[in-house]
């Protein structure tokens, strides 16, 4: 019989992972393993323009090197988002059938932002765009122009509460606080919010552990999963690592795990991460497995962690 607890790794191969990504992976692994659960590894290579084979190879190697194993998933077929378009199509059709989706003709820059997870400072397509309120005549004219449209989800005007396992109650009214958001780009690529919700639902994920920059996405994902007939997972967000200029970014290229793999040992890096996040009292080298019995969300810091 399979275990009822299923966590996941869901990295995006849009750069080399940095220490902050690794901390989230370590905590996702410790959370699932300390509960006697399984882990699914999903490759979030949704955006073909940003996903690179070299980053896919590097992040698989990073996880193996660190000693974070998984029970199911990548590189087995069907666990990369680029292979799951037909599954997203089906959910998209269902949302369309229920009149929860409408075409949006807004600018390309806004559409591009929608395919990746919305990290702070990256604006999502403005919920206030006019596309939801076009007259039949305007809509026909836009359709006839031959310009391709993106597709937006009508946000629910209702209060959604997520009980985050680490940050407590998150209350959001998506219509008011976020606005309608793109679930499919004009180039046909499905957007982050749809793909992640469908995947967590279809893959039977029961625990989502990831950086707290995605905290505000949890209510929308919960709503989408429930709207598609599923039960939302438990969410537990993790603090972010920051340097002098804010949250670590793959684009900075610094503090990448590639660098650490060449210059330190997996145990030394795990010890440093465990100390930084509050799990261990010293930064002494340790393996992820040795941390399982020490793990508790109560020990993990809530504030962002400066390096
Ligand atoms: N793939 C996303 C990222 O690497 C994380 C998505 C998620 O955990 O929901 O930022």
Coordinates of C-alpha atoms and ligand atoms in Angstrom, one line a residue:
X1 CA 0.0 0.0 0.0
X2 CA 1.4 3.4 -0.9
X3 CA 2.1 6.0 1.8
X4 CA -0.5 8.7 2.3
X5 CA 2.2 11.4 2.5
X6 CA 3.5 12.6 -0.8
X7 CA 5.9 15.5 -1.1
X8 CA 7.5 16.8 -4.2
X9 CA 10.5 18.4 -5.8
X10 CA 9.5 20.8 -8.5
X11 CA 12.5 22.8 -9.7
X12 CA 12.6 24.9 -12.8
X13 CA 15.6 24.3 -15.0
X14 CA 16.0 28.0 -15.9
X15 CA 19.4 28.4 -14.3
X16 CA 21.8 26.6 -11.9
X17 CA 20.2 26.1 -8.5
X18 CA 21.4 28.3 -5.8
X19 CA 21.6 27.8 -2.0
X20 CA 18.1 29.0 -1.5
X21 CA 16.7 26.5 -4.0
X22 CA 18.7 23.8 -2.2
X23 CA 17.3 24.8 1.2
X24 CA 13.8 24.4 -0.1
X25 CA 14.6 21.0 -1.6
X26 CA 16.3 19.9 1.7
X27 CA 13.2 21.0 3.7
X28 CA 10.8 19.3 1.2
X29 CA 12.8 16.1 1.6
X30 CA 13.0 16.3 5.4
X31 CA 9.3 17.1 5.7
X32 CA 8.3 14.1 3.6
X33 CA 10.8 11.7 5.1
X34 CA 10.1 12.7 8.7
X35 CA 6.5 11.9 8.1
X36 CA 7.5 8.5 6.6
X37 CA 6.3 9.8 3.2
X38 CA 7.3 9.6 -0.4
X39 CA 8.7 12.2 -2.8
X40 CA 7.8 12.8 -6.4
X41 CA 10.3 14.6 -8.7
X42 CA 8.7 16.8 -11.3
X43 CA 10.8 18.8 -13.7
X44 CA 9.1 22.2 -14.3
X45 CA 10.5 22.9 -17.8
X46 CA 7.2 24.5 -18.8
X47 CA 8.8 27.5 -20.6
X48 CA 10.8 26.1 -23.5
X49 CA 12.7 29.4 -24.0
X50 CA 14.0 29.4 -20.4
X51 CA 14.6 25.7 -19.8
X52 CA 18.0 24.4 -20.7
X53 CA 19.3 20.8 -20.8
X54 CA 22.5 21.8 -19.0
X55 CA 20.4 23.0 -16.1
X56 CA 18.3 19.9 -16.0
X57 CA 21.4 17.7 -15.8
X58 CA 22.9 20.0 -13.1
X59 CA 19.9 20.0 -10.9
X60 CA 19.4 16.2 -11.0
X61 CA 23.1 15.9 -10.2
X62 CA 22.8 18.5 -7.3
X63 CA 20.0 16.5 -5.6
X64 CA 21.9 13.2 -6.0
X65 CA 25.1 14.7 -4.7
X66 CA 23.3 16.2 -1.7
X67 CA 21.7 12.8 -0.9
X68 CA 18.1 13.8 -1.5
X69 CA 16.5 10.8 -3.1
X70 CA 13.0 10.5 -4.6
X71 CA 10.6 7.6 -5.1
X72 CA 9.0 8.4 -8.3
X73 CA 9.4 10.9 -11.1
X74 CA 12.0 12.5 -13.4
X75 CA 13.8 11.2 -15.5
X76 CA 11.0 8.6 -16.0
X77 CA 8.7 9.7 -18.8
X78 CA 5.7 11.9 -18.0
X79 CA 7.3 13.8 -15.1
X80 CA 8.6 16.8 -17.1
X81 CA 6.0 19.5 -17.6
X82 CA 7.0 19.8 -21.3
X83 CA 5.6 16.2 -21.7
X84 CA 2.3 17.0 -20.0
X85 CA 0.6 19.4 -22.4
X86 CA -2.3 17.0 -23.1
X87 CA -3.1 16.8 -19.4
X88 CA -3.1 20.6 -19.1
X89 CA -5.3 20.8 -22.2
X90 CA -7.9 18.7 -20.6
X91 CA -8.0 20.8 -17.5
X92 CA -8.1 24.0 -19.7
X93 CA -11.0 22.6 -21.6
X94 CA -12.9 21.8 -18.4
X95 CA -12.3 25.4 -17.1
X96 CA -13.4 26.8 -20.5
X97 CA -16.5 24.6 -20.5
X98 CA -17.4 26.1 -17.1
X99 CA -16.9 29.7 -18.5
X100 CA -14.1 30.4 -16.1
X101 CA -11.7 31.3 -18.9
X102 CA -11.6 34.2 -21.4
X103 CA -9.2 35.4 -24.1
X104 CA -6.8 38.3 -23.3
X105 CA -5.1 40.4 -25.9
X106 CA -2.8 42.3 -23.6
X107 CA 0.9 42.9 -24.3
X108 CA 3.5 40.2 -24.8
X109 CA 5.6 41.2 -21.9
X110 CA 2.8 40.5 -19.5
X111 CA 2.1 37.2 -21.1
X112 CA 5.8 36.1 -20.8
X113 CA 5.8 36.8 -17.1
X114 CA 2.9 34.4 -16.7
X115 CA 4.6 31.2 -17.6
X116 CA 7.1 31.3 -14.7
X117 CA 6.4 31.2 -11.0
X118 CA 5.7 34.7 -9.9
X119 CA 8.6 35.7 -7.8
X120 CA 8.6 39.1 -6.1
X121 CA 9.1 42.1 -8.3
X122 CA 7.8 40.2 -11.3
X123 CA 4.4 41.6 -12.2
X124 CA 1.7 39.3 -13.4
X125 CA -0.7 40.2 -16.1
X126 CA -2.7 43.0 -14.7
X127 CA -6.0 41.7 -13.3
X128 CA -7.6 45.0 -14.3
X129 CA -7.2 44.6 -18.0
X130 CA -10.2 45.3 -20.2
X131 CA -10.3 41.9 -21.9
X132 CA -12.8 40.5 -19.4
X133 CA -15.3 43.2 -20.4
X134 CA -15.1 43.6 -24.1
X135 CA -18.3 44.0 -26.1
X136 CA -19.1 41.3 -28.5
X137 CA -18.2 43.6 -31.3
X138 CA -14.8 44.4 -29.9
X139 CA -14.1 40.8 -29.3
X140 CA -15.0 39.8 -32.8
X141 CA -12.8 42.6 -34.2
X142 CA -9.8 41.3 -32.1
X143 CA -10.5 37.7 -33.2
X144 CA -10.6 38.8 -36.8
X145 CA -7.3 40.7 -36.5
X146 CA -5.5 37.4 -36.5
X147 CA -3.6 38.3 -33.3
X148 CA -3.2 35.4 -31.0
X149 CA -4.7 35.7 -27.6
X150 CA -3.6 34.5 -24.2
X151 CA -6.2 32.9 -21.8
X152 CA -7.1 34.2 -18.4
X153 CA -8.8 32.6 -15.5
X154 CA -11.7 34.5 -13.9
X155 CA -10.6 34.8 -10.3
X156 CA -13.2 33.8 -7.7
X157 CA -14.6 36.7 -5.7
X158 CA -14.5 34.8 -2.5
X159 CA -12.3 34.4 0.5
X160 CA -9.9 31.5 0.3
X161 CA -8.0 30.4 3.4
X162 CA -4.9 28.3 3.4
X163 CA -3.5 27.1 6.7
X164 CA 0.2 27.2 5.9
X165 CA 2.1 24.8 8.1
X166 CA 4.8 27.3 8.8
X167 CA 3.4 30.8 8.3
X168 CA -0.1 30.2 9.6
X169 CA -3.4 31.4 8.1
X170 CA -3.2 33.0 4.6
X171 CA -6.4 34.7 3.7
X172 CA -7.0 35.9 0.2
X173 CA -9.8 37.0 -2.1
X174 CA -8.2 36.3 -5.5
X175 CA -10.5 38.6 -7.4
X176 CA -9.6 41.5 -5.1
X177 CA -6.1 40.8 -4.1
X178 CA -4.6 39.3 -7.3
X179 CA -6.9 39.7 -10.2
X180 CA -7.6 37.4 -13.1
X181 CA -4.4 35.7 -14.3
X182 CA -3.1 34.0 -17.4
X183 CA -3.3 30.3 -17.5
X184 CA -2.2 29.9 -21.1
X185 CA 0.1 32.2 -23.1
X186 CA -0.6 33.4 -26.6
X187 CA 2.1 31.0 -27.9
X188 CA 0.1 28.1 -26.4
X189 CA 2.4 27.4 -23.4
X190 CA 0.4 26.8 -20.3
X191 CA 1.2 29.0 -17.4
X192 CA 2.7 28.2 -14.0
X193 CA -0.4 28.4 -11.9
X194 CA -2.4 26.0 -14.0
X195 CA 0.4 23.5 -14.6
X196 CA 1.4 23.3 -10.9
X197 CA -2.1 22.9 -9.7
X198 CA -3.0 20.2 -12.2
X199 CA 0.3 18.4 -11.5
X200 CA -0.1 18.5 -7.7
X201 CA -3.6 17.2 -8.2
X202 CA -2.8 14.5 -10.7
X203 CA 0.4 13.4 -9.0
X204 CA -1.4 12.9 -5.7
X205 CA 0.8 15.4 -3.9
X206 CA -0.3 15.9 -0.3
X207 CA 2.5 18.2 1.0
X208 CA 3.9 21.2 -0.9
X209 CA 7.1 22.6 0.6
X210 CA 8.7 25.5 -1.3
X211 CA 10.1 29.0 -0.8
X212 CA 7.8 31.6 0.7
X213 CA 7.9 33.8 -2.4
X214 CA 5.2 31.5 -3.6
X215 CA 3.0 31.8 -0.5
X216 CA 0.6 34.2 -2.2
X217 CA 0.1 31.6 -5.0
X218 CA -1.2 28.9 -2.6
X219 CA -4.8 30.2 -2.3
X220 CA -5.2 30.3 -6.1
X221 CA -3.7 26.8 -6.5
X222 CA -6.0 25.5 -3.7
X223 CA -9.0 27.0 -5.5
X224 CA -7.9 25.6 -8.9
X225 CA -7.4 22.1 -7.5
X226 CA -10.7 22.2 -5.7
X227 CA -12.5 23.6 -8.8
X228 CA -11.0 20.7 -10.8
X229 CA -12.5 18.3 -8.3
X230 CA -9.5 17.5 -6.1
X231 CA -8.3 18.1 -2.6
X232 CA -5.6 20.7 -2.1
X233 CA -2.3 19.6 -0.5
X234 CA -1.0 20.9 2.8
X235 CA 1.3 23.9 2.1
X236 CA 4.4 24.6 4.2
X237 CA 6.4 27.5 2.9
X238 CA 10.1 28.0 3.8
X239 CA 12.1 31.1 4.5
X240 CA 14.2 32.6 1.7
X241 CA 17.9 33.1 1.7
X242 CA 19.0 36.6 0.9
X243 CA 22.3 38.4 0.1
X244 CA 23.0 42.1 0.2
X245 CA 20.7 42.8 -2.7
X246 CA 17.7 40.7 -1.7
X247 CA 16.5 37.1 -2.5
X248 CA 19.0 34.9 -4.2
X249 CA 18.4 34.6 -7.9
X250 CA 19.5 32.0 -10.5
X251 CA 20.3 34.9 -12.7
X252 CA 23.0 36.2 -10.4
X253 CA 25.0 33.0 -11.1
X254 CA 26.6 33.3 -7.7
X255 CA 26.2 30.8 -4.9
X256 CA 25.2 28.1 -7.4
X257 CA 25.3 24.5 -6.3
X258 CA 27.6 23.9 -9.2
X259 CA 30.2 26.0 -7.4
X260 CA 29.6 24.2 -4.1
X261 CA 29.9 20.8 -5.7
X262 CA 33.4 21.6 -6.8
X263 CA 34.5 23.3 -3.7
X264 CA 32.9 21.6 -0.7
X265 CA 31.4 18.3 0.5
X266 CA 27.7 17.5 0.5
X267 CA 27.8 17.1 4.3
X268 CA 29.5 20.4 4.8
X269 CA 26.9 22.2 2.7
X270 CA 24.0 20.4 4.4
X271 CA 25.4 21.3 7.8
X272 CA 25.6 25.0 6.7
X273 CA 22.0 25.0 5.4
X274 CA 20.7 23.2 8.6
X275 CA 22.4 25.8 10.7
X276 CA 21.3 28.8 8.6
X277 CA 17.6 27.7 8.7
X278 CA 17.6 27.1 12.5
X279 CA 17.5 23.3 12.4
X280 CA 20.9 22.6 13.8
X281 CA 22.8 24.4 16.5
X282 CA 26.1 24.3 14.7
X283 CA 27.2 24.2 11.1
X284 CA 29.0 20.8 11.6
X285 CA 28.9 18.6 8.6
X286 CA 25.9 16.3 8.6
X287 CA 23.9 14.2 6.1
X288 CA 20.3 14.8 5.2
X289 CA 19.4 11.4 6.6
X290 CA 20.9 12.3 10.0
X291 CA 18.7 15.4 10.1
X292 CA 15.5 13.5 9.8
X293 CA 15.1 12.8 13.5
X294 CA 16.0 16.5 14.3
X295 CA 13.5 17.9 11.9
X296 CA 10.6 20.0 13.1
X297 CA 9.0 23.1 11.5
X298 CA 9.0 24.8 14.9
X299 CA 12.8 25.0 14.7
X300 CA 12.8 26.6 11.2
X301 CA 13.2 30.4 11.0
X302 CA 10.3 32.4 9.6
X303 CA 12.2 35.5 8.7
X304 CA 14.4 35.5 5.6
X305 CA 17.9 34.4 6.2
X306 CA 20.8 36.8 5.3
X307 CA 23.9 35.0 4.1
Ligands
LIG1 N1 9.2 25.6 -10.3 C1 9.0 26.6 -9.3 C2 10.4 27.3 -9.0 O1 11.4 26.6 -9.2 C3 8.5 26.1 -8.0 C4 7.1 25.8 -8.2 C5 6.4 25.3 -6.9 O2 7.0 24.7 -6.0 O3 5.2 25.4 -6.8 O4 10.4 28.4 -8.7

